[in-house]
PDB file of C-alpha atoms in Angstrom:
ATOM      1  CA  MET A  27       0.000   0.000   0.000  1.00 51.00           C
ATOM      2  CA  ASP A  28       1.175   3.521  -0.812  1.00 52.00           C
ATOM      3  CA  PRO A  29       2.668   5.120   2.332  1.00 46.00           C
ATOM      4  CA  LYS A  30       0.618   8.252   1.686  1.00 46.00           C
ATOM      5  CA  TRP A  31      -2.600   6.223   1.762  1.00 42.00           C
ATOM      6  CA  THR A  32      -1.448   4.511   4.967  1.00 44.00           C
ATOM      7  CA  LEU A  33      -0.794   7.847   6.656  1.00 42.00           C
ATOM      8  CA  SER A  34      -4.135   9.200   5.483  1.00 45.00           C
ATOM      9  CA  LEU A  35      -5.935   6.151   6.848  1.00 43.00           C
ATOM     10  CA  LEU A  36      -4.197   6.436  10.218  1.00 43.00           C
ATOM     11  CA  ALA A  37      -5.014  10.127  10.400  1.00 42.00           C
ATOM     12  CA  ALA A  38      -8.669   9.392   9.687  1.00 41.00           C
ATOM     13  CA  ILE A  39      -8.767   6.708  12.387  1.00 42.00           C
ATOM     14  CA  LEU A  40      -7.100   8.972  14.947  1.00 40.00           C
ATOM     15  CA  HIS A  41      -9.503  11.767  14.096  1.00 43.00           C
ATOM     16  CA  THR A  42     -12.464   9.450  14.562  1.00 39.00           C
ATOM     17  CA  VAL A  43     -11.180   8.230  17.943  1.00 41.00           C
ATOM     18  CA  ALA A  44     -10.307  11.723  19.121  1.00 48.00           C
ATOM     19  CA  SER A  45     -13.696  13.110  18.114  1.00 67.00           C
ATOM     20  CA  ALA A  46     -15.762  10.307  19.686  1.00 87.00           C
ATOM     21  CA  PRO A  47     -18.387  11.813  22.020  1.00 93.00           C
ATOM     22  CA  GLU A  48     -17.561  11.719  25.715  1.00 96.00           C
ATOM     23  CA  SER A  49     -20.083   9.756  27.789  1.00 96.00           C
ATOM     24  CA  VAL A  50     -21.725  11.720  30.590  1.00 97.00           C
ATOM     25  CA  PHE A  51     -24.211  10.375  33.141  1.00 97.00           C
ATOM     26  CA  ALA A  52     -26.724  12.447  35.058  1.00 97.00           C
ATOM     27  CA  GLN A  53     -29.385  11.588  37.603  1.00 97.00           C
ATOM     28  CA  GLU A  54     -32.890  12.557  36.615  1.00 97.00           C
ATOM     29  CA  GLY A  55     -33.710  15.952  38.136  1.00 96.00           C
ATOM     30  CA  ASN A  56     -30.088  16.803  39.048  1.00 97.00           C
ATOM     31  CA  SER A  57     -28.350  19.499  37.020  1.00 97.00           C
ATOM     32  CA  VAL A  58     -25.471  18.599  34.723  1.00 98.00           C
ATOM     33  CA  THR A  59     -22.929  20.878  33.020  1.00 98.00           C
ATOM     34  CA  LEU A  60     -21.377  20.277  29.603  1.00 98.00           C
ATOM     35  CA  ILE A  61     -18.014  22.012  29.183  1.00 96.00           C
ATOM     36  CA  MET A  62     -16.974  23.672  25.934  1.00 94.00           C
ATOM     37  CA  GLN A  63     -13.406  22.584  25.174  1.00 89.00           C
ATOM     38  CA  TRP A  64     -11.881  25.962  24.321  1.00 86.00           C
ATOM     39  CA  HIS A  65      -8.477  26.953  25.656  1.00 80.00           C
ATOM     40  CA  ASN A  66      -7.661  29.856  23.351  1.00 79.00           C
ATOM     41  CA  ASN A  67      -7.673  33.460  24.515  1.00 76.00           C
ATOM     42  CA  THR A  68      -8.746  34.627  21.080  1.00 80.00           C
ATOM     43  CA  ASP A  69     -12.087  36.408  20.920  1.00 87.00           C
ATOM     44  CA  ILE A  70     -14.746  34.201  19.402  1.00 92.00           C
ATOM     45  CA  ASP A  71     -17.293  35.012  16.735  1.00 94.00           C
ATOM     46  CA  SER A  72     -20.026  32.669  17.970  1.00 95.00           C
ATOM     47  CA  ALA A  73     -20.790  29.685  20.199  1.00 96.00           C
ATOM     48  CA  VAL A  74     -23.606  27.232  19.548  1.00 96.00           C
ATOM     49  CA  TRP A  75     -24.971  24.143  21.329  1.00 98.00           C
ATOM     50  CA  PHE A  76     -26.976  21.509  19.439  1.00 97.00           C
ATOM     51  CA  PHE A  77     -29.019  18.506  20.555  1.00 97.00           C
ATOM     52  CA  ASN A  78     -28.884  15.399  18.352  1.00 94.00           C
ATOM     53  CA  GLN A  79     -27.103  17.325  15.558  1.00 86.00           C
ATOM     54  CA  SER A  80     -30.102  19.322  14.330  1.00 83.00           C
ATOM     55  CA  CYS A  81     -31.904  20.993  17.232  1.00 90.00           C
ATOM     56  CA  ASP A  82     -30.494  24.320  18.410  1.00 94.00           C
ATOM     57  CA  ILE A  83     -30.377  24.808  22.168  1.00 97.00           C
ATOM     58  CA  VAL A  84     -28.586  28.134  22.497  1.00 97.00           C
ATOM     59  CA  ARG A  85     -26.604  30.542  20.315  1.00 96.00           C
ATOM     60  CA  TYR A  86     -24.157  33.149  21.573  1.00 96.00           C
ATOM     61  CA  TYR A  87     -22.969  36.158  19.552  1.00 95.00           C
ATOM     62  CA  PRO A  88     -20.587  38.344  21.610  1.00 93.00           C
ATOM     63  CA  TYR A  89     -20.615  41.233  19.119  1.00 90.00           C
ATOM     64  CA  TYR A  90     -24.365  41.726  19.253  1.00 91.00           C
ATOM     65  CA  ASN A  91     -26.158  44.018  21.655  1.00 88.00           C
ATOM     66  CA  LYS A  92     -26.152  42.568  25.162  1.00 84.00           C
ATOM     67  CA  SER A  93     -29.859  41.821  25.067  1.00 83.00           C
ATOM     68  CA  ARG A  94     -29.354  39.776  21.902  1.00 87.00           C
ATOM     69  CA  GLN A  95     -26.075  38.047  22.671  1.00 93.00           C
ATOM     70  CA  VAL A  96     -27.592  34.860  24.141  1.00 95.00           C
ATOM     71  CA  ARG A  97     -30.500  33.273  22.300  1.00 95.00           C
ATOM     72  CA  VAL A  98     -32.132  30.221  23.902  1.00 96.00           C
ATOM     73  CA  THR A  99     -34.652  28.383  21.741  1.00 96.00           C
ATOM     74  CA  ASP A 100     -38.201  28.024  23.040  1.00 95.00           C
ATOM     75  CA  PRO A 101     -38.076  24.306  24.021  1.00 94.00           C
ATOM     76  CA  TYR A 102     -35.130  25.032  26.335  1.00 96.00           C
ATOM     77  CA  LYS A 103     -36.146  28.334  27.910  1.00 95.00           C
ATOM     78  CA  GLY A 104     -36.078  27.961  31.695  1.00 95.00           C
ATOM     79  CA  ARG A 105     -34.342  24.599  31.374  1.00 96.00           C
ATOM     80  CA  VAL A 106     -30.755  25.577  30.514  1.00 97.00           C
ATOM     81  CA  GLU A 107     -28.130  28.082  31.628  1.00 97.00           C
ATOM     82  CA  PHE A 108     -25.375  29.333  29.309  1.00 96.00           C
ATOM     83  CA  ASP A 109     -22.094  30.708  30.660  1.00 95.00           C
ATOM     84  CA  SER A 110     -20.826  33.453  28.347  1.00 91.00           C
ATOM     85  CA  THR A 111     -17.341  33.242  29.880  1.00 91.00           C
ATOM     86  CA  THR A 112     -16.654  29.497  29.633  1.00 93.00           C
ATOM     87  CA  PHE A 113     -19.343  28.836  26.973  1.00 95.00           C
ATOM     88  CA  SER A 114     -20.517  25.819  29.012  1.00 97.00           C
ATOM     89  CA  LEU A 115     -24.111  24.590  28.951  1.00 98.00           C
ATOM     90  CA  GLU A 116     -25.993  23.580  32.104  1.00 98.00           C
ATOM     91  CA  LEU A 117     -29.183  21.509  31.997  1.00 98.00           C
ATOM     92  CA  THR A 118     -30.927  22.426  35.245  1.00 96.00           C
ATOM     93  CA  ASN A 119     -33.573  19.691  35.412  1.00 96.00           C
ATOM     94  CA  PRO A 120     -32.696  16.922  32.958  1.00 97.00           C
ATOM     95  CA  GLN A 121     -35.234  14.176  32.241  1.00 96.00           C
ATOM     96  CA  LYS A 122     -34.801  10.797  30.603  1.00 95.00           C
ATOM     97  CA  ASN A 123     -35.903  12.162  27.214  1.00 95.00           C
ATOM     98  CA  ASP A 124     -32.996  14.636  27.392  1.00 97.00           C
ATOM     99  CA  SER A 125     -30.592  11.746  26.825  1.00 97.00           C
ATOM    100  CA  GLY A 126     -28.754  12.010  23.526  1.00 97.00           C
ATOM    101  CA  LEU A 127     -25.892  13.669  21.675  1.00 98.00           C
ATOM    102  CA  TYR A 128     -24.921  17.233  22.644  1.00 98.00           C
ATOM    103  CA  LYS A 129     -22.559  19.165  20.408  1.00 97.00           C
ATOM    104  CA  GLY A 130     -20.924  22.513  21.119  1.00 97.00           C
ATOM    105  CA  GLU A 131     -19.219  24.589  18.414  1.00 96.00           C
ATOM    106  CA  ILE A 132     -17.044  27.671  18.670  1.00 95.00           C
ATOM    107  CA  ASN A 133     -16.158  29.767  15.643  1.00 94.00           C
ATOM    108  CA  ALA A 134     -13.182  32.126  15.870  1.00 92.00           C
ATOM    109  CA  ASP A 135     -11.257  33.677  12.974  1.00 86.00           C
ATOM    110  CA  GLY A 136     -12.402  31.015  10.574  1.00 85.00           C
ATOM    111  CA  ARG A 137     -11.496  28.163  12.925  1.00 88.00           C
ATOM    112  CA  LYS A 138     -13.951  25.803  14.559  1.00 90.00           C
ATOM    113  CA  ALA A 139     -13.675  23.913  17.840  1.00 92.00           C
ATOM    114  CA  VAL A 140     -16.138  21.125  18.565  1.00 94.00           C
ATOM    115  CA  SER A 141     -17.072  19.478  21.866  1.00 96.00           C
ATOM    116  CA  GLU A 142     -19.383  16.438  21.871  1.00 97.00           C
ATOM    117  CA  TYR A 143     -21.059  14.592  24.753  1.00 98.00           C
ATOM    118  CA  ARG A 144     -23.283  11.540  24.872  1.00 98.00           C
ATOM    119  CA  LEU A 145     -25.596  12.324  27.793  1.00 98.00           C
ATOM    120  CA  ASN A 146     -27.370   9.501  29.634  1.00 97.00           C
ATOM    121  CA  VAL A 147     -30.040  10.638  32.086  1.00 98.00           C
ATOM    122  CA  LEU A 148     -30.853   7.841  34.549  1.00 96.00           C
ATOM    123  CA  GLU A 149     -33.357   7.358  37.335  1.00 95.00           C
ATOM    124  CA  GLN A 150     -32.224   6.894  40.915  1.00 95.00           C
ATOM    125  CA  VAL A 151     -32.077   3.184  41.723  1.00 95.00           C
ATOM    126  CA  THR A 152     -34.497   1.648  44.213  1.00 95.00           C
ATOM    127  CA  ALA A 153     -33.447   0.059  47.491  1.00 96.00           C
ATOM    128  CA  PRO A 154     -32.903  -3.705  47.085  1.00 96.00           C
ATOM    129  CA  VAL A 155     -34.531  -6.444  49.177  1.00 96.00           C
ATOM    130  CA  LEU A 156     -32.210  -9.238  50.344  1.00 96.00           C
ATOM    131  CA  THR A 157     -33.896 -12.562  51.209  1.00 95.00           C
ATOM    132  CA  VAL A 158     -32.268 -15.638  52.756  1.00 94.00           C
ATOM    133  CA  GLU A 159     -33.284 -18.716  50.742  1.00 93.00           C
ATOM    134  CA  SER A 160     -31.410 -21.472  52.595  1.00 91.00           C
ATOM    135  CA  VAL A 161     -28.673 -22.067  55.158  1.00 92.00           C
ATOM    136  CA  LEU A 162     -26.442 -25.164  55.130  1.00 90.00           C
ATOM    137  CA  SER A 163     -24.389 -25.358  58.310  1.00 83.00           C
ATOM    138  CA  SER A 164     -22.101 -28.179  59.454  1.00 81.00           C
ATOM    139  CA  GLY A 165     -19.407 -27.636  62.057  1.00 75.00           C
ATOM    140  CA  ASP A 166     -17.245 -24.686  61.038  1.00 78.00           C
ATOM    141  CA  LEU A 167     -18.662 -24.634  57.492  1.00 87.00           C
ATOM    142  CA  CYS A 168     -21.696 -22.545  56.622  1.00 91.00           C
ATOM    143  CA  ASN A 169     -23.158 -21.670  53.218  1.00 92.00           C
ATOM    144  CA  VAL A 170     -25.977 -19.156  52.921  1.00 94.00           C
ATOM    145  CA  THR A 171     -27.982 -18.781  49.708  1.00 93.00           C
ATOM    146  CA  VAL A 172     -29.592 -15.363  49.255  1.00 94.00           C
ATOM    147  CA  THR A 173     -31.680 -13.655  46.586  1.00 94.00           C
ATOM    148  CA  CYS A 174     -31.500  -9.917  45.988  1.00 94.00           C
ATOM    149  CA  ARG A 175     -34.393  -8.182  44.222  1.00 95.00           C
ATOM    150  CA  ALA A 176     -34.825  -4.623  42.998  1.00 94.00           C
ATOM    151  CA  GLY A 177     -37.551  -3.718  40.523  1.00 90.00           C
ATOM    152  CA  ASP A 178     -37.412  -6.200  37.637  1.00 90.00           C
ATOM    153  CA  LEU A 179     -33.909  -7.356  38.577  1.00 92.00           C
ATOM    154  CA  SER A 180     -33.140 -10.479  40.591  1.00 92.00           C
ATOM    155  CA  LEU A 181     -29.836 -12.100  41.568  1.00 93.00           C
ATOM    156  CA  THR A 182     -29.236 -15.290  43.577  1.00 93.00           C
ATOM    157  CA  SER A 183     -25.882 -16.060  45.164  1.00 93.00           C
ATOM    158  CA  THR A 184     -24.383 -18.553  47.614  1.00 94.00           C
ATOM    159  CA  CYS A 185     -21.918 -17.143  50.145  1.00 93.00           C
ATOM    160  CA  ASP A 186     -19.460 -18.672  52.575  1.00 91.00           C
ATOM    161  CA  ILE A 187     -17.247 -16.879  55.059  1.00 88.00           C
ATOM    162  CA  SER A 188     -15.068 -15.250  52.377  1.00 88.00           C
ATOM    163  CA  THR A 189     -16.707 -15.286  48.917  1.00 92.00           C
ATOM    164  CA  CYS A 190     -20.024 -15.131  47.076  1.00 92.00           C
ATOM    165  CA  THR A 191     -20.842 -16.587  43.673  1.00 89.00           C
ATOM    166  CA  GLN A 192     -21.488 -13.968  40.990  1.00 76.00           C
ATOM    167  CA  GLU A 193     -23.474 -13.662  37.763  1.00 72.00           C
ATOM    168  CA  GLU A 194     -22.726 -11.301  34.890  1.00 64.00           C
ATOM    169  CA  GLN A 195     -25.213  -8.458  34.364  1.00 68.00           C
ATOM    170  CA  THR A 196     -25.297  -5.854  31.615  1.00 62.00           C
ATOM    171  CA  ALA A 197     -28.429  -3.823  32.442  1.00 69.00           C
ATOM    172  CA  PRO A 198     -28.203  -0.013  32.921  1.00 71.00           C
ATOM    173  CA  SER A 199     -28.555  -0.712  36.624  1.00 80.00           C
ATOM    174  CA  SER A 200     -27.120  -3.830  38.179  1.00 90.00           C
ATOM    175  CA  LEU A 201     -27.134  -5.970  41.309  1.00 92.00           C
ATOM    176  CA  ALA A 202     -23.995  -7.317  42.945  1.00 93.00           C
ATOM    177  CA  ILE A 203     -23.703  -9.563  46.012  1.00 94.00           C
ATOM    178  CA  SER A 204     -20.523  -9.656  48.084  1.00 94.00           C
ATOM    179  CA  ILE A 205     -19.391 -10.395  51.633  1.00 94.00           C
ATOM    180  CA  LYS A 206     -17.335  -8.151  53.897  1.00 92.00           C
ATOM    181  CA  ASP A 207     -16.737  -8.278  57.659  1.00 90.00           C
ATOM    182  CA  ASP A 208     -19.302 -11.100  58.069  1.00 91.00           C
ATOM    183  CA  LEU A 209     -21.975  -9.075  56.236  1.00 94.00           C
ATOM    184  CA  ILE A 210     -23.574 -10.301  53.017  1.00 95.00           C
ATOM    185  CA  ILE A 211     -24.139  -7.136  50.980  1.00 96.00           C
ATOM    186  CA  CYS A 212     -26.411  -6.623  47.990  1.00 95.00           C
ATOM    187  CA  ASN A 213     -25.618  -3.451  46.089  1.00 95.00           C
ATOM    188  CA  HIS A 214     -28.063  -2.000  43.547  1.00 96.00           C
ATOM    189  CA  SER A 215     -26.366   0.700  41.502  1.00 95.00           C
ATOM    190  CA  ASN A 216     -26.123   2.595  38.267  1.00 95.00           C
ATOM    191  CA  PRO A 217     -23.570   5.255  37.270  1.00 95.00           C
ATOM    192  CA  VAL A 218     -25.400   7.978  39.235  1.00 95.00           C
ATOM    193  CA  SER A 219     -26.833   6.327  42.375  1.00 96.00           C
ATOM    194  CA  TRP A 220     -26.737   3.257  44.607  1.00 95.00           C
ATOM    195  CA  HIS A 221     -28.522   1.532  47.499  1.00 97.00           C
ATOM    196  CA  HIS A 222     -27.643  -1.588  49.467  1.00 96.00           C
ATOM    197  CA  ALA A 223     -29.100  -4.189  51.849  1.00 97.00           C
ATOM    198  CA  THR A 224     -27.276  -6.535  54.238  1.00 95.00           C
ATOM    199  CA  VAL A 225     -27.695  -9.697  56.317  1.00 94.00           C
ATOM    200  CA  GLU A 226     -25.267 -11.049  58.920  1.00 92.00           C
ATOM    201  CA  LEU A 227     -23.742 -14.394  57.937  1.00 89.00           C
ATOM    202  CA  GLU A 228     -22.749 -15.518  61.445  1.00 85.00           C
ATOM    203  CA  MET A 229     -26.200 -14.764  62.862  1.00 84.00           C
ATOM    204  CA  MET A 230     -27.886 -16.873  60.160  1.00 81.00           C
ATOM    205  CA  CYS A 231     -25.480 -19.781  60.745  1.00 86.00           C
ATOM    206  CA  GLN A 232     -25.857 -19.668  64.541  1.00 79.00           C
ATOM    207  CA  SER A 233     -29.645 -19.515  64.238  1.00 59.00           C
ATOM    208  CA  THR A 234     -29.677 -22.633  62.046  1.00 49.00           C
ATOM    209  CA  GLN A 235     -27.379 -24.556  64.408  1.00 47.00           C
ATOM    210  CA  HIS A 236     -29.560 -23.556  67.388  1.00 44.00           C
ATOM    211  CA  LYS A 237     -32.704 -24.798  65.616  1.00 46.00           C
ATOM    212  CA  LYS A 238     -30.996 -28.106  64.783  1.00 46.00           C
ATOM    213  CA  HIS A 239     -29.966 -28.493  68.435  1.00 45.00           C
ATOM    214  CA  GLN A 240     -33.516 -27.754  69.598  1.00 44.00           C
ATOM    215  CA  LYS A 241     -34.988 -30.342  67.223  1.00 45.00           C
ATOM    216  CA  THR A 242     -32.461 -32.964  68.369  1.00 44.00           C
ATOM    217  CA  SER A 243     -33.169 -32.203  72.043  1.00 45.00           C
ATOM    218  CA  ILE A 244     -36.929 -32.491  71.539  1.00 46.00           C
ATOM    219  CA  TRP A 245     -36.605 -35.921  69.941  1.00 44.00           C
ATOM    220  CA  ILE A 246     -34.312 -37.064  72.767  1.00 49.00           C
ATOM    221  CA  TYR A 247     -36.849 -35.892  75.356  1.00 50.00           C
ATOM    222  CA  VAL A 248     -39.677 -37.654  73.528  1.00 49.00           C
ATOM    223  CA  ALA A 249     -37.694 -40.896  73.314  1.00 53.00           C
ATOM    224  CA  VAL A 250     -36.700 -40.795  76.997  1.00 52.00           C
ATOM    225  CA  ALA A 251     -40.222 -39.946  78.149  1.00 54.00           C
ATOM    226  CA  SER A 252     -41.706 -42.757  76.048  1.00 59.00           C
ATOM    227  CA  GLY A 253     -39.182 -45.227  77.440  1.00 58.00           C
ATOM    228  CA  LEU A 254     -39.887 -44.171  81.014  1.00 61.00           C
ATOM    229  CA  LEU A 255     -43.622 -44.449  80.531  1.00 61.00           C
ATOM    230  CA  LEU A 256     -43.281 -47.943  79.092  1.00 63.00           C
ATOM    231  CA  PHE A 257     -40.953 -48.913  81.939  1.00 61.00           C
ATOM    232  CA  VAL A 258     -43.456 -47.667  84.537  1.00 61.00           C
ATOM    233  CA  LEU A 259     -46.341 -49.582  83.001  1.00 66.00           C
ATOM    234  CA  VAL A 260     -44.401 -52.841  82.664  1.00 62.00           C
ATOM    235  CA  GLY A 261     -42.923 -52.483  86.137  1.00 63.00           C
ATOM    236  CA  GLY A 262     -46.332 -51.862  87.638  1.00 63.00           C
ATOM    237  CA  VAL A 263     -47.802 -54.963  86.061  1.00 63.00           C
ATOM    238  CA  LEU A 264     -44.862 -57.132  87.153  1.00 65.00           C
ATOM    239  CA  CYS A 265     -44.979 -55.868  90.713  1.00 62.00           C
ATOM    240  CA  PHE A 266     -48.708 -56.479  90.922  1.00 61.00           C
ATOM    241  CA  GLN A 267     -48.306 -60.021  89.603  1.00 65.00           C
ATOM    242  CA  MET A 268     -45.479 -60.779  92.057  1.00 64.00           C
ATOM    243  CA  HIS A 269     -47.507 -59.519  94.973  1.00 60.00           C
ATOM    244  CA  SER A 270     -50.596 -61.427  93.826  1.00 63.00           C
ATOM    245  CA  LYS A 271     -48.619 -64.713  93.730  1.00 62.00           C
ATOM    246  CA  ASN A 272     -47.267 -64.158  97.236  1.00 60.00           C
ATOM    247  CA  GLN A 273     -50.788 -63.623  98.574  1.00 59.00           C
ATOM    248  CA  ALA A 274     -52.562 -66.266  96.416  1.00 56.00           C
ATOM    249  CA  GLY A 275     -53.097 -68.784  99.230  1.00 52.00           C
ATOM    250  CA  SER A 276     -55.084 -66.505 101.482  1.00 50.00           C
ATOM    251  CA  SER A 277     -56.773 -64.177  99.002  1.00 51.00           C
ATOM    252  CA  SER A 278     -60.507 -63.592  99.054  1.00 50.00           C
ATOM    253  CA  ALA A 279     -62.803 -61.300  97.114  1.00 46.00           C
ATOM    254  CA  VAL A 280     -62.469 -58.669  99.802  1.00 47.00           C
ATOM    255  CA  ASN A 281     -58.682 -59.036  99.942  1.00 53.00           C
ATOM    256  CA  GLN A 282     -58.410 -58.687  96.130  1.00 52.00           C
ATOM    257  CA  SER A 283     -60.245 -55.352  96.348  1.00 52.00           C
ATOM    258  CA  VAL A 284     -57.907 -54.237  99.101  1.00 51.00           C
ATOM    259  CA  GLU A 285     -54.881 -55.301  97.024  1.00 54.00           C
ATOM    260  CA  VAL A 286     -56.018 -53.159  94.076  1.00 51.00           C
ATOM    261  CA  SER A 287     -56.293 -50.164  96.362  1.00 58.00           C
ATOM    262  CA  THR A 288     -52.911 -51.028  97.834  1.00 61.00           C
ATOM    263  CA  PHE A 289     -51.352 -51.250  94.343  1.00 55.00           C
ATOM    264  CA  LEU A 290     -52.676 -47.828  93.381  1.00 56.00           C
ATOM    265  CA  SER A 291     -51.298 -46.419  96.621  1.00 63.00           C
ATOM    266  CA  LEU A 292     -47.927 -48.027  95.975  1.00 58.00           C
ATOM    267  CA  PHE A 293     -47.928 -46.767  92.360  1.00 56.00           C
ATOM    268  CA  LEU A 294     -48.371 -43.196  93.598  1.00 58.00           C
ATOM    269  CA  LYS A 295     -45.659 -43.668  96.219  1.00 60.00           C
ATOM    270  CA  SER A 296     -43.334 -45.085  93.560  1.00 55.00           C
ATOM    271  CA  THR A 297     -43.859 -42.042  91.361  1.00 57.00           C
ATOM    272  CA  LEU A 298     -43.111 -39.632  94.205  1.00 57.00           C
ATOM    273  CA  ILE A 299     -40.052 -41.609  95.306  1.00 56.00           C
ATOM    274  CA  SER A 300     -38.732 -41.749  91.731  1.00 52.00           C
ATOM    275  CA  TYR A 301     -39.196 -38.028  91.208  1.00 52.00           C
ATOM    276  CA  SER A 302     -37.342 -37.268  94.462  1.00 56.00           C
ATOM    277  CA  LEU A 303     -34.467 -39.577  93.540  1.00 46.00           C
ATOM    278  CA  HIS A 304     -34.287 -38.120  90.024  1.00 47.00           C
ATOM    279  CA  LYS A 305     -33.824 -34.643  91.435  1.00 49.00           C
ATOM    280  CA  SER A 306     -30.992 -35.758  93.707  1.00 49.00           C
ATOM    281  CA  LEU A 307     -29.250 -38.218  91.372  1.00 43.00           C
ATOM    282  CA  CYS A 308     -29.739 -36.168  88.144  1.00 44.00           C
ATOM    283  CA  GLY A 309     -29.848 -38.418  85.155  1.00 47.00           C
ATOM    284  CA  VAL A 310     -30.957 -41.717  86.712  1.00 45.00           C
ATOM    285  CA  ALA A 311     -34.276 -42.911  85.318  1.00 46.00           C
ATOM    286  CA  PRO A 312     -36.725 -41.705  88.010  1.00 47.00           C
ATOM    287  CA  PHE A 313     -39.578 -44.199  87.871  1.00 44.00           C
ATOM    288  CA  GLY A 314     -37.315 -47.213  87.570  1.00 45.00           C
ATOM    289  CA  LEU A 315     -35.688 -46.639  90.955  1.00 42.00           C
ATOM    290  CA  GLY A 316     -39.030 -46.427  92.676  1.00 43.00           C
ATOM    291  CA  PHE A 317     -40.186 -49.743  91.249  1.00 43.00           C
ATOM    292  CA  VAL A 318     -36.885 -51.436  92.088  1.00 43.00           C
ATOM    293  CA  CYS A 319     -37.566 -50.546  95.712  1.00 41.00           C
ATOM    294  CA  LEU A 320     -41.194 -51.626  95.569  1.00 44.00           C
ATOM    295  CA  CYS A 321     -40.510 -54.950  93.889  1.00 45.00           C
ATOM    296  CA  SER A 322     -37.527 -55.988  96.012  1.00 45.00           C
ATOM    297  CA  PRO A 323     -38.092 -58.834  98.511  1.00 45.00           C
ATOM    298  CA  SER A 324     -36.978 -56.619 101.400  1.00 45.00           C
ATOM    299  CA  TYR A 325     -39.709 -54.068 100.785  1.00 44.00           C
ATOM    300  CA  SER A 326     -42.403 -54.185 103.463  1.00 46.00           C
ATOM    301  CA  TRP A 327     -45.900 -53.902 101.989  1.00 43.00           C
ATOM    302  CA  PRO A 328     -48.434 -52.009 104.108  1.00 46.00           C
TER     303      PRO A 328
END
């Protein structure tokens, strides 16, 4: 290729890159200023700002009468401020439909200076809601799965003590979940605003372990109570049968009635004795001790 063509092509590429509009972000309702890139002390002939190439916003002619120097077009009256010293343009209350290409031109002694901006007017993001979906805790390990929601956006992540899984997002506003100082943080942000929500990892893990311990304890209590009840019933029947055999030779209808009453009295005594021993011995099956005493040959029946 001819070196001249190569140089021309490179110059064109550099010009295109250099003249690419600068991206500017503004929050809806908050003023934003676009700076005219002019660093020459030469007096200018005119300064103009355009919107999307064709729509005039303001024109400035320094050589006109003062009342006619700055001309703001009707759609922008009361919405923009023009600085006749720096030639900058301020949008005082930008809305989403003000997003677009802004171009400023200065003419001075036949030369032209151009400044271009791609303005993006964005809404303030909403506060996210962080929900705990599940907690898996075992020993020193704990994984918490959370879902963060904000508007139409949703992001689910699983976090341990040091990291959280991430998903790529390319929306104008985005969600990100991270962990820092034992806090799981969901951040909802765009280039002009942000909000966040948090949950404490350690608290969620401790709560889950406490619930597991409670469930285990309840089942232990149920099993022990069931075993004791069965032991009491079986022991009572055996004691009654043993006593009935010892008294079989001399029993009568009246004596049998007395023995039933005696058994009920002994059953109550056994319960009270067992409870008292359980309190003092702590951990020994209460009812069993009472019936051991009642059923032993050395026990004197009333």
